[in-house]
Coordinates of C-alpha atoms and ligand atoms in Angstrom, one line a residue:
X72 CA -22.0 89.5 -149.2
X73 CA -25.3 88.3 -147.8
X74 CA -25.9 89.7 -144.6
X75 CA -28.9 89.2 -141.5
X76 CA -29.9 87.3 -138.9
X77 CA -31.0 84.6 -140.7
X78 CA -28.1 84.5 -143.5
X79 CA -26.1 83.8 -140.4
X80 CA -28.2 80.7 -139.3
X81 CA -28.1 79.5 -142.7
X82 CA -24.2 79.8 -142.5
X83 CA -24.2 78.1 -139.5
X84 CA -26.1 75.1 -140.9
X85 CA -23.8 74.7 -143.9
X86 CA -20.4 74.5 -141.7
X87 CA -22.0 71.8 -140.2
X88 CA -24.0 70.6 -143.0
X89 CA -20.7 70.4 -145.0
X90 CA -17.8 69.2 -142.3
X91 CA -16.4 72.2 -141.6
X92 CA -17.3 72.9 -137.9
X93 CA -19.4 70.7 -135.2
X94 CA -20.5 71.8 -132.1
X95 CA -17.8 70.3 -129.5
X96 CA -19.0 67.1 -127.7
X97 CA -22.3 67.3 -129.5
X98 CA -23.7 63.9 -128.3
X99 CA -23.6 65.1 -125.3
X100 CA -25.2 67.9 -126.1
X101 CA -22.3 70.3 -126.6
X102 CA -20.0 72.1 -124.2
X103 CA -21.0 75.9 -124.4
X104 CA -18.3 78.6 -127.0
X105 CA -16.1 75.7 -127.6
X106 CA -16.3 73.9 -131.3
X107 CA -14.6 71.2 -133.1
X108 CA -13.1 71.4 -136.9
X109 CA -14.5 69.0 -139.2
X110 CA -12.4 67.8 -142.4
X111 CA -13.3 70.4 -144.4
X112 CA -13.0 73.0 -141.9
X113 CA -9.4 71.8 -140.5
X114 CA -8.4 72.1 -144.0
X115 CA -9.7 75.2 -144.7
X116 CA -8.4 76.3 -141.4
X117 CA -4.7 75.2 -142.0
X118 CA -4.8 77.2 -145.6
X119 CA -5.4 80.3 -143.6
X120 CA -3.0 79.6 -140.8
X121 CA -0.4 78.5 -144.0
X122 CA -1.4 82.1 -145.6
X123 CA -0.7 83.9 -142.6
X124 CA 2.9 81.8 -141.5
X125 CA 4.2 82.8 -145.8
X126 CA 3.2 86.5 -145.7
X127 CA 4.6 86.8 -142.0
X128 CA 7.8 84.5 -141.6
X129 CA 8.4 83.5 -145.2
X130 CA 8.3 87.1 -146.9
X131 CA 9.7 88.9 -144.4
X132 CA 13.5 88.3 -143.3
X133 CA 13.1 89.9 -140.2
X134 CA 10.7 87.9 -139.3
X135 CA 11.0 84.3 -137.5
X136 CA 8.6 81.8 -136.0
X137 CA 8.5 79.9 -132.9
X138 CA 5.5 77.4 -131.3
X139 CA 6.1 78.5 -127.3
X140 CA 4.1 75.9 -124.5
X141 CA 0.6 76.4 -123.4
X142 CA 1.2 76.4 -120.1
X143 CA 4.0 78.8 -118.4
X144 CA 5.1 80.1 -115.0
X145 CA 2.6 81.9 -113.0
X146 CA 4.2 84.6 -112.8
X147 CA 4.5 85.2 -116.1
X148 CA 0.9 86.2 -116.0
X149 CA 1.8 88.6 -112.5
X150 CA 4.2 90.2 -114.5
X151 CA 1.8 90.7 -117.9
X152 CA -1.1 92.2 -115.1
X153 CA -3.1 89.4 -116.2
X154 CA -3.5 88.0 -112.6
X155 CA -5.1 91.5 -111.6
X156 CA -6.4 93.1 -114.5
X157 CA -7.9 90.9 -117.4
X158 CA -11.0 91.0 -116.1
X159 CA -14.6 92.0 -117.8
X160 CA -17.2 93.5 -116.1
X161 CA -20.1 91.6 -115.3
X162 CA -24.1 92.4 -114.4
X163 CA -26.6 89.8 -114.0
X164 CA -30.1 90.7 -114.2
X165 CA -32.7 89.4 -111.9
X166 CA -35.4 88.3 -113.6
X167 CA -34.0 86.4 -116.6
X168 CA -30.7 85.2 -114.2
X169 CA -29.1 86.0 -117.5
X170 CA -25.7 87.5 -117.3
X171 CA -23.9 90.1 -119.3
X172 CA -20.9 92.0 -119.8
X173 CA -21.4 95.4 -118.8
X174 CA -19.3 97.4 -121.6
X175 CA -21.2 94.8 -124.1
X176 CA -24.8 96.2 -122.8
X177 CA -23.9 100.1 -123.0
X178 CA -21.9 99.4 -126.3
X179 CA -25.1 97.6 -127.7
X180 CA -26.9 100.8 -126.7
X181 CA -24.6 103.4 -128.3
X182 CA -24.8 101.1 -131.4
X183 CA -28.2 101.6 -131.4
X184 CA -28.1 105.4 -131.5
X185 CA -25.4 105.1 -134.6
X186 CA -28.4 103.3 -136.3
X187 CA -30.4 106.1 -135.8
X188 CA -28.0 108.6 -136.9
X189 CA -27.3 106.6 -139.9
X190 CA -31.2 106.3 -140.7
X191 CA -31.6 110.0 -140.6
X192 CA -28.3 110.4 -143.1
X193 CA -29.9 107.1 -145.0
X194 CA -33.3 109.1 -145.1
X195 CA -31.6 112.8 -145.7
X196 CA -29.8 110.9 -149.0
X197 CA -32.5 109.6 -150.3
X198 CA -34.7 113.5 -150.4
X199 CA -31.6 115.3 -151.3
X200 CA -30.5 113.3 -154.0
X201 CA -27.0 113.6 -155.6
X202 CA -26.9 117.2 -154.0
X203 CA -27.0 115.7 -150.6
X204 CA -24.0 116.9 -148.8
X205 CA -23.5 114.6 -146.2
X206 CA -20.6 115.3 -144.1
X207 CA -22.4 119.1 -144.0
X208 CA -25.5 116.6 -142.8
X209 CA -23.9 115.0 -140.1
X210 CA -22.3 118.5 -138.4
X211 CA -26.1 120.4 -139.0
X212 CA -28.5 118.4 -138.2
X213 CA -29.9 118.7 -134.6
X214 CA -31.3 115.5 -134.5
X215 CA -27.7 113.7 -135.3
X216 CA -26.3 116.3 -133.4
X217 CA -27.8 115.4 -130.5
X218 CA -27.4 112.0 -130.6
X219 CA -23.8 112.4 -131.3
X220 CA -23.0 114.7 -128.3
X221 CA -25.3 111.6 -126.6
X222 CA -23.0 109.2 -127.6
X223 CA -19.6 111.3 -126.5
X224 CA -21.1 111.5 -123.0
X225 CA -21.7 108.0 -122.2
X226 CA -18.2 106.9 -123.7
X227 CA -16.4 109.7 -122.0
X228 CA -18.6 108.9 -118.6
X229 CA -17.9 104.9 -119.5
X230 CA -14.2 104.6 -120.4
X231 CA -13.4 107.6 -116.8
X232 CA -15.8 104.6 -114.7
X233 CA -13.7 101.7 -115.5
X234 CA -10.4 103.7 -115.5
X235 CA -11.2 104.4 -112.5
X236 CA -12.6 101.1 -111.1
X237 CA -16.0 102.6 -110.3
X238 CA -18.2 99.8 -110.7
X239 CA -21.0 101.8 -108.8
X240 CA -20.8 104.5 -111.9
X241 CA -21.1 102.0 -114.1
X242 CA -24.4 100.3 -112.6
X243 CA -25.8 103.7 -112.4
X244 CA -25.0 104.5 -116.0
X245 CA -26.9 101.2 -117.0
X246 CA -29.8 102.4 -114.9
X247 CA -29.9 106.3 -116.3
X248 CA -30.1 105.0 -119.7
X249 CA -32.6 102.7 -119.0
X250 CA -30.9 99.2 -120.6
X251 CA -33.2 96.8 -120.1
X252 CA -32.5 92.7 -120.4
X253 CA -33.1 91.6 -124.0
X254 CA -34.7 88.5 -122.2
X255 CA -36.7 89.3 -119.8
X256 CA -36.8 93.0 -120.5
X257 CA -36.7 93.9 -117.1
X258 CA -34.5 96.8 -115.6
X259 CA -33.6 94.6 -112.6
X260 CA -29.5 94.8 -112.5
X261 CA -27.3 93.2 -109.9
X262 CA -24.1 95.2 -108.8
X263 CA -21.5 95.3 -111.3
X264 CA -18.4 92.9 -110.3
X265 CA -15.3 91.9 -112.1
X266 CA -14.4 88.6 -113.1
X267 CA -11.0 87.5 -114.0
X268 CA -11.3 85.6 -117.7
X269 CA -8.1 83.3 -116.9
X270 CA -8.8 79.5 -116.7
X271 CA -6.4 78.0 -113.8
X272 CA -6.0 74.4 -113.5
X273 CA -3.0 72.4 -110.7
X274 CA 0.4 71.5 -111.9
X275 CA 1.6 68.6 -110.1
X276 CA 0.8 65.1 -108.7
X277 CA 0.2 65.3 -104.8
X278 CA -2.2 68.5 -103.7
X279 CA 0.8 69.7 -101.0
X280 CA 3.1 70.3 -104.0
X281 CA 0.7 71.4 -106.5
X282 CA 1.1 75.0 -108.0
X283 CA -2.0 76.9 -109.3
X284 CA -1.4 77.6 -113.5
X285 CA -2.8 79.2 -116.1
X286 CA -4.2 78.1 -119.3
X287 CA -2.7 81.3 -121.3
X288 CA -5.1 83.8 -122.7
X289 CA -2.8 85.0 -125.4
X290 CA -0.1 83.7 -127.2
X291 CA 2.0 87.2 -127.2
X292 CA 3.7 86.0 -123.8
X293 CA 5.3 83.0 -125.0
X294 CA 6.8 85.2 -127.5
X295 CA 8.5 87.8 -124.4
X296 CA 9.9 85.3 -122.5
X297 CA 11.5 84.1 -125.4
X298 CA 12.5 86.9 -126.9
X299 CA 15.9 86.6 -125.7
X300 CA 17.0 83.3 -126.7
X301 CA 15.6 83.9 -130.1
X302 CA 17.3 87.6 -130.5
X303 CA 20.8 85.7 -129.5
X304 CA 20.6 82.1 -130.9
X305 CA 19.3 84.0 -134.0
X306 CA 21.6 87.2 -134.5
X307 CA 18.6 89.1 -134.6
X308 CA 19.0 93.0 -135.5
X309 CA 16.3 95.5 -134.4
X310 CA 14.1 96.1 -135.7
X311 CA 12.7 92.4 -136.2
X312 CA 9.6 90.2 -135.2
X313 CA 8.4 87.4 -133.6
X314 CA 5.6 85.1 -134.9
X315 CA 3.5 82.5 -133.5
X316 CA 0.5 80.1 -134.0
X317 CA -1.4 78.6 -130.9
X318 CA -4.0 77.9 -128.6
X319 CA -5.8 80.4 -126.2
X320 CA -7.9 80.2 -124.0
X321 CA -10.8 82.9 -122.2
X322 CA -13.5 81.6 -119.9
X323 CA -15.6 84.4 -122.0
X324 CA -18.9 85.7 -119.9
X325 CA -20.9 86.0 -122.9
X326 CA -19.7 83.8 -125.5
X327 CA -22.0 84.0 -128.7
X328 CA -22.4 84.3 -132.5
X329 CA -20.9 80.7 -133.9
X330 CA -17.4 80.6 -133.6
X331 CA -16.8 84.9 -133.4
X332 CA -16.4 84.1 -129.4
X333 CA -15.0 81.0 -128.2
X334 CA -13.8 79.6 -124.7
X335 CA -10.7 78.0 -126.8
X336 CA -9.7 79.8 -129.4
X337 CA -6.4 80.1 -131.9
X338 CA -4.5 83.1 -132.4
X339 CA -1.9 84.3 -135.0
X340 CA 0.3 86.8 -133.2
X341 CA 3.5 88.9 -134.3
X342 CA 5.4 91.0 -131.8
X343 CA 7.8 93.9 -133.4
X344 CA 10.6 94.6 -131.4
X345 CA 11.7 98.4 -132.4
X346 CA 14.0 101.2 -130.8
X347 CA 12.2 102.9 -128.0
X348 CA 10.5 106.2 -129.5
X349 CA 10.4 104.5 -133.8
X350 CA 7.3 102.7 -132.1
X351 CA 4.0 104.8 -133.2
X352 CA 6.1 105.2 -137.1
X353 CA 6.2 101.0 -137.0
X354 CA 2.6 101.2 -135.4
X355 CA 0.9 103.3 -138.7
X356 CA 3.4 100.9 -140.9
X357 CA 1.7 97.8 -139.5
X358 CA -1.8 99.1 -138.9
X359 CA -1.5 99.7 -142.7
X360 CA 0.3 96.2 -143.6
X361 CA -2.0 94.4 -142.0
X362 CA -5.1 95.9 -143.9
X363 CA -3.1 95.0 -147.2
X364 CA -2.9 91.6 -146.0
X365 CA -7.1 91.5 -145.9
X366 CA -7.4 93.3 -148.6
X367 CA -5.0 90.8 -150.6
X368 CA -7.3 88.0 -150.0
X369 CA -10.1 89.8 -152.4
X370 CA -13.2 89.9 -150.5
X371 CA -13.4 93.8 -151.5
X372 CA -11.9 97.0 -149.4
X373 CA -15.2 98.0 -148.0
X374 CA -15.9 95.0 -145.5
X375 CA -12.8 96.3 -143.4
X376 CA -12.0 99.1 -141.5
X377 CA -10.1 100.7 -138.9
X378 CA -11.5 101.4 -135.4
X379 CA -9.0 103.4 -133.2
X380 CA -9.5 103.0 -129.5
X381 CA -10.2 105.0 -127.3
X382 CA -9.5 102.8 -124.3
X383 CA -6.3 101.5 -124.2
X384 CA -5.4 98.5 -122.3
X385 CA -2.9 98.8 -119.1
X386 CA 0.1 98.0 -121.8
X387 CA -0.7 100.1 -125.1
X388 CA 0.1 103.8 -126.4
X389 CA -1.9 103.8 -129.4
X390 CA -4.3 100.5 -130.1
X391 CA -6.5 100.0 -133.0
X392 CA -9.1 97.3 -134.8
X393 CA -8.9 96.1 -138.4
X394 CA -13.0 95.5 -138.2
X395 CA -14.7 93.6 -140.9
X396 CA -18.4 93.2 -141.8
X397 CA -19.8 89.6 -140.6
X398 CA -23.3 89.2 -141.2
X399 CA -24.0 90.7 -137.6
X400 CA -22.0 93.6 -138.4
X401 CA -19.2 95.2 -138.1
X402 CA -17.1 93.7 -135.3
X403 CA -12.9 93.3 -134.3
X404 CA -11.5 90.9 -136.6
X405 CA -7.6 92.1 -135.6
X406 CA -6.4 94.1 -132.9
X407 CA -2.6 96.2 -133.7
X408 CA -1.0 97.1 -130.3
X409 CA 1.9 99.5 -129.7
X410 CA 2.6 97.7 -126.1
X411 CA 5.6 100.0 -125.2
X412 CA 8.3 98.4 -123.0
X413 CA 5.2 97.3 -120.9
X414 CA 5.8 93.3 -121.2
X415 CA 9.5 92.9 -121.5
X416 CA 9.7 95.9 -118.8
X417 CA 7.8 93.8 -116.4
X418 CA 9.5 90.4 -117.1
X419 CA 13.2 91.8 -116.5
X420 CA 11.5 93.2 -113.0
X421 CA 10.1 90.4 -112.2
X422 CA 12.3 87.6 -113.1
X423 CA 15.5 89.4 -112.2
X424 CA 16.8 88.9 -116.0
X425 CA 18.1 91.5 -118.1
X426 CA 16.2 91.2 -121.7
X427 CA 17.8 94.5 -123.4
X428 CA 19.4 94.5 -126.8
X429 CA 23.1 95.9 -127.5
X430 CA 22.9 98.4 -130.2
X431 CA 26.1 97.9 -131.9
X432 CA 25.3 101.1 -134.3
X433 CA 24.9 103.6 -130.8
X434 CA 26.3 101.3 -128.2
X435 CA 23.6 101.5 -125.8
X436 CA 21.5 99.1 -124.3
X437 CA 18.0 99.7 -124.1
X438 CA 14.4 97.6 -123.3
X439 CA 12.8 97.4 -126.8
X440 CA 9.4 98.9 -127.6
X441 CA 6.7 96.4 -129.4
X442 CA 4.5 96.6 -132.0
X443 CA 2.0 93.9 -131.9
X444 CA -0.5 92.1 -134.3
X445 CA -2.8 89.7 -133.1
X446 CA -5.7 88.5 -135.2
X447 CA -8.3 85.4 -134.2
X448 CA -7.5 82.4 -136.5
X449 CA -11.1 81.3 -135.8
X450 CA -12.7 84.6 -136.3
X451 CA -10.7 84.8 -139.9
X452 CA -11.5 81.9 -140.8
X453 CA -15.9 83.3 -140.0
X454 CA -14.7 86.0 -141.7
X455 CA -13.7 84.4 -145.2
X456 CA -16.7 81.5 -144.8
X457 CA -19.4 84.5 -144.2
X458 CA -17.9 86.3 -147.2
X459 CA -17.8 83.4 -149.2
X460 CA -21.2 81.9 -148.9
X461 CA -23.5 82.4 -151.5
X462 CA -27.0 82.0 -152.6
X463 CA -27.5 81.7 -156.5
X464 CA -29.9 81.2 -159.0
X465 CA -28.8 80.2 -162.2
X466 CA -30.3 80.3 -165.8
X467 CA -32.5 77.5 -165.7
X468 CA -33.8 78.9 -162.6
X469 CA -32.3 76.2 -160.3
X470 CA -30.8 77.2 -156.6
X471 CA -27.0 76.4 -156.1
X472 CA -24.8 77.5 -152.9
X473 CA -21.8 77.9 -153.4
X474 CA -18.6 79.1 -151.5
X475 CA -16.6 81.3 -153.2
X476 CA -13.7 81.6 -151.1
X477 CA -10.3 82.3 -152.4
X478 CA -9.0 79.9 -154.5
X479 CA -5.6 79.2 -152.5
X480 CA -7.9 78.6 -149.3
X481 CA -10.3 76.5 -150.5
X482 CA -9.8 73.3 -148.4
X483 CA -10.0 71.1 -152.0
X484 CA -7.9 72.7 -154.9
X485 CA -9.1 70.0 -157.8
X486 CA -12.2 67.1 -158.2
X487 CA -11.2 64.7 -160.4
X488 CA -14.8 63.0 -161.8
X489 CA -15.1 60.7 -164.4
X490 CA -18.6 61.4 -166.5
X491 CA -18.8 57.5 -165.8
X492 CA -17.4 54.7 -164.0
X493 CA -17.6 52.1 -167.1
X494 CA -16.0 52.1 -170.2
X495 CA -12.7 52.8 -168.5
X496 CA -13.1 56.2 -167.7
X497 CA -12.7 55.6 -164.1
X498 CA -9.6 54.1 -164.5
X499 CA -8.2 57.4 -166.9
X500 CA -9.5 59.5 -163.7
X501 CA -7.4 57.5 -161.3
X502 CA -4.6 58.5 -163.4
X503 CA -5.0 61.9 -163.7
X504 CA -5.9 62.1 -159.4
X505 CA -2.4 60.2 -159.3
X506 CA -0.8 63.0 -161.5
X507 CA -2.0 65.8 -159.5
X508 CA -2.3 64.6 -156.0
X509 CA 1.6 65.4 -155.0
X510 CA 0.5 68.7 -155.6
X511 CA -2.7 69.7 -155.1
X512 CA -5.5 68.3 -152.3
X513 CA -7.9 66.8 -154.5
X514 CA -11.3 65.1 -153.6
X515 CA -12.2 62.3 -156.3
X516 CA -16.3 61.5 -156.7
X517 CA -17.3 58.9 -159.2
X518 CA -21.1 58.6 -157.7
X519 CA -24.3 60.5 -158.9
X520 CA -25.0 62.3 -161.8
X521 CA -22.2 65.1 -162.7
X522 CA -24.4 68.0 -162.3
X523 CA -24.8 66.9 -158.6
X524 CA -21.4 66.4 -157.9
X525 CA -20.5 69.9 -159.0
X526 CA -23.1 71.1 -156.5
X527 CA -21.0 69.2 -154.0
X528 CA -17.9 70.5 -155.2
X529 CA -19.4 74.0 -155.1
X530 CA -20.9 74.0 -151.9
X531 CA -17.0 73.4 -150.2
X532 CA -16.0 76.4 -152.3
X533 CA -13.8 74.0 -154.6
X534 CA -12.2 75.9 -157.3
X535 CA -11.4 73.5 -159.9
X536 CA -13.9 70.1 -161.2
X537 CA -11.8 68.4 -163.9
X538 CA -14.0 65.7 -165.9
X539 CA -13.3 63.0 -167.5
X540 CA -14.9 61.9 -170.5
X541 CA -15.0 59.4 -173.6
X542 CA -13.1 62.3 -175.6
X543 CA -10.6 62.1 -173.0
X544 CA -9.8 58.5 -173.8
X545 CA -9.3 59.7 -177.4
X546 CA -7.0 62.7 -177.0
X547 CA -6.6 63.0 -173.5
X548 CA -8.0 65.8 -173.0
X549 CA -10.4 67.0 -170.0
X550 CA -12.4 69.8 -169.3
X551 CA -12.0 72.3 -166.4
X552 CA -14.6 73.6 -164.7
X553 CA -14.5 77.1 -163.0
X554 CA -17.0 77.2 -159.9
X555 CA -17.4 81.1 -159.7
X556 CA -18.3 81.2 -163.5
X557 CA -19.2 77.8 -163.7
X558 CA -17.4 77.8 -167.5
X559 CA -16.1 75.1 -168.8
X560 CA -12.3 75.0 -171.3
X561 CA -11.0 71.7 -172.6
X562 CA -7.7 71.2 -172.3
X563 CA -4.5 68.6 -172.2
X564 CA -4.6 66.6 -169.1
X565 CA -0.9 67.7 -168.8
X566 CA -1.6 71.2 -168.5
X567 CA -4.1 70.8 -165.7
X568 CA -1.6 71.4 -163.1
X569 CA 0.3 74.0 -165.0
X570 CA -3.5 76.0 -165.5
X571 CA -4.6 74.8 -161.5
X572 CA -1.2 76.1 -160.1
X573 CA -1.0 79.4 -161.9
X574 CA -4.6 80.3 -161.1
X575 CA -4.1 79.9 -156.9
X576 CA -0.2 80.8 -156.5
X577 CA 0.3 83.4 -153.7
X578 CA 2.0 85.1 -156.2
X579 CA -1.4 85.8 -158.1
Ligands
GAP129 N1 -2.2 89.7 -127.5 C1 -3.2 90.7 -127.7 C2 -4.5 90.1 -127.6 O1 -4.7 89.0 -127.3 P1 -7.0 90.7 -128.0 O2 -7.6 91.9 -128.7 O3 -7.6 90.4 -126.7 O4 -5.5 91.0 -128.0 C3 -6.6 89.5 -130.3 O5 -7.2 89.5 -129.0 C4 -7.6 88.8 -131.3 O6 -7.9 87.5 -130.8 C5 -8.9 89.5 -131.5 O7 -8.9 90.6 -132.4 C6 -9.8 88.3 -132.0 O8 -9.6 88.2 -133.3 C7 -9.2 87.2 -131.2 N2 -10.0 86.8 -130.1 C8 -9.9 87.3 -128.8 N3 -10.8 86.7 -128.0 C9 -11.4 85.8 -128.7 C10 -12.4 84.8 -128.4 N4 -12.9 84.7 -127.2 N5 -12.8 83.9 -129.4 C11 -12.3 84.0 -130.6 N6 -11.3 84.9 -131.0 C12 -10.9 85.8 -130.0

């Protein structure tokens, strides 16, 4: 995978360049961390979403789906602590006026010391050679040494400030390790305040009657409020889960890199409802489900890997990220919760409803525990177009880009292109775009020369180019073109969706 700064620009470019993402009301200049899907992209986008729904709902039989409102009670969001505790804490500086997130600036500088420990291993490997023993390295060295017992301090001093709401501690931490702005690079820091990350809009006609709502943040609440109607209208057994697709929404302080943090966003969510004390055995099992389901998608084992936290949020007993490696590094892509009894807990209290579940095995009654996975449609979706975006130059010492994303995702499965439009070839084309059309998305291109529209085809990552030529009048056959190897096989135009559908089956 390329990676850099300037990789990512270039990836930027080509979403747009290409129709997969715009900039949201760009003629008016954009509205800031919120972007549109182009036709490309929505398709592309819909394969993941379709990936994710399969290997979820459809393979697992304890596992159902639902699609819960945007909008819900306010209290729901009392009763999740959202109302008083999904905040951020925020610092403006000064002199720039620009504003930051406060964990972002002091994770940014412990990052920064990892580089440097990682540059003296880096540096150590290259003296030593194959004897280099590096984990022997990394507990020996006083230089690494040092900056890891650096880097304990400010998390241990970091994560005991916010637990503890001191906001003061968390300035003065800022100041004693002298952060400065990376725009103005001054050290001039407002107080630290907290700022709740909800959007709220008015529900209702007249403003005497109107009641303040949310637009939610996560989906995950839709799913506990509902998790009684769908246990009893579908005979659910525990353990089993709940899935869902939607809409979020996070008025995000700092909302940057492309479409990695957005104002509106789309989340895939599961919630595991499991007997109270099974929850941290179901939490490993998902933790390590979940990394099959990357790694299933063949963009190699190394880009991922597993960040516990250290932090927990006001609902978890064990947390952890699935990271992978965008071109700015390596950053959540997937976050697996064991939330306890937190959520439904505070629902029963606060809506005066029992949501327990009968064990008919032990006869008791008991609040279920939950085991949560929640991944970023939109940041999956940067994921596999990062991955997939390449830079190649062939034999003949030409350039081509080319998307290599997995075949099932790519948002066209087949081209159809006739060599020609004359001599009926066109017409043969139509006939094989007819054939395969009830099955397949295909994109049909009779303009330029061929060479150019497999550059095209290439450069939206799709898999399969099937021409059309005067042999094919003869015999009908066609030739199908691979876009990773760019080889080319002739074969019946019968079997082409025989061949195509083989090669991108979930089963493969
Ligand atoms: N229900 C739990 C929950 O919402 P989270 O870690 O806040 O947990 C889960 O979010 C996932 O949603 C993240 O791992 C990320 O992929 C995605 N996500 C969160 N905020 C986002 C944002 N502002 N823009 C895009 N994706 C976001």
């Amino acid at each position: 995978m390329l990676k850099g700064d300037d990789v990512f620009k270039k990836i930027i470019a080509h979403a747009k360049e290409y129709g997969f993402i715009f900039q949201s009301s760009e003629i008016y200049d954009g509205l800031s961390a919120v972007y549109d899907y182009g036709q490309n992209g929505s398709a592309l986008k819909n394969n993941i979403k379709d990936y994710w729904w399969k290997t979820m709902v459809q393979f697992h039989e304890n596992i159902v789906g639902i699609d819960s409102a945007i909008f819900m009670h306010p209290t729901v969001w009392k009763a999740s602590g959202h109302v008083d505790a999904f905040n951020d804490p925020l610092i403006d500086n000064k002199d720039s006026k620009k504003r930051y997130r406060a964990d972002v600036l002091i994770e940014d500088h412990v990052a920064k010391l990892e580089e440097k420990i990682n540059k003296e291993v880096q540096k150590a490997a290259n003296r030593f050679g194959e004897t280099f023993d590096e984990k022997m390295f990394r507990e020996t060295n006083p230089r690494v040494m040092a900056n890891r017992e650096k880097i304990v301090a400010i998390m241990k001093r970091f994560v005991a400030a916010l637990e503890a709401e001191d906001l003061k501690d968390v300035k003065a931490l800022i100041e004693e390790l002298e952060i400065a702005c990376p725009v103005s690079g001054s050290k001039n820091w407002t107080d630290v305040r907290q700022f709740n990350l909800m959007f709220s809009t008015q529900m209702g006609s007249l403003s005497e009657d109107t009641n303040q709502i949310y637009l939610r943040p996560e989906t995950a609440q839709g799913i506990f409020v509902n998790y009684l109607n769908v246990q009893k209208t579908g005979r659910m057994k525990i353990p089993f889960g709940i899935a869902q697709i939607g809409k979020a929404f996070r008025n995000e302080i700092v909302a940057r890199q492309f479409i990695f943090r957005m104002r509106e966003f789309e989340q895939m969510e599961m919630q595991f409802f499991v007997k109270p004390g099974e929850e941290k055995q179901w939490y490993e099992y998902w933790k390590q489900e979940r990394m099959n389901w990357h790694i299933s998608l063949g963009m190699g084992e190394d880009v991922f890997r597993f960040h516990d936290h250290d932090k927990l949020a006001h609902y978890a007993n064990a947390a952890a990220d699935i990271e992978f490696e965008f071109p700015f590094g390596f950053k959540e892509l997937e976050g697996i919760h064991s939330r306890t009894d937190f959520d439904l807990g505070a629902h029963q209290k606060f809506s005066g409803k029992k949501l327990q579940y009968f064990d008919p095995e032990t006869n008791e009654s008991y609040v279920p525990y939950v085991v949560e996975t929640s991944i970023g449609l939109d940041r999956m979706f940067l994921a596999i177009f990062s991955h997939a975006y390449n830079e190649e130059t062939l034999e003949d010492g030409s350039q081509r880009v080319v998307l290599n994303l997995p075949p099932m995702l790519a948002p066209y499965k087949v081209a159809v292109l006739p060599l020609m439009k004359k001599d009926g070839l066109a017409e043969k084309a139509r006939e094989v775009m007819d054939n395969l059309k009830f099955d397949f998305m295909c994109a049909y291109e009779e303009k330029d020369a061929i060479g150019r529209r497999y550059r095209r085809q290439d450069a939206i990552g799709t898999p399969y180019c099937i021409t059309i030529d005067h042999q094919t009048l003869e015999d009908n056959t066609v030739t199908i073109r691979e876009r990773d190897t760019m080889l080319q096989e002739r074969i019946h135009k019968d079997e082409v969706k025989r061949v195509v559908m083989e090669r991108i089956s979930y089963k493969k």
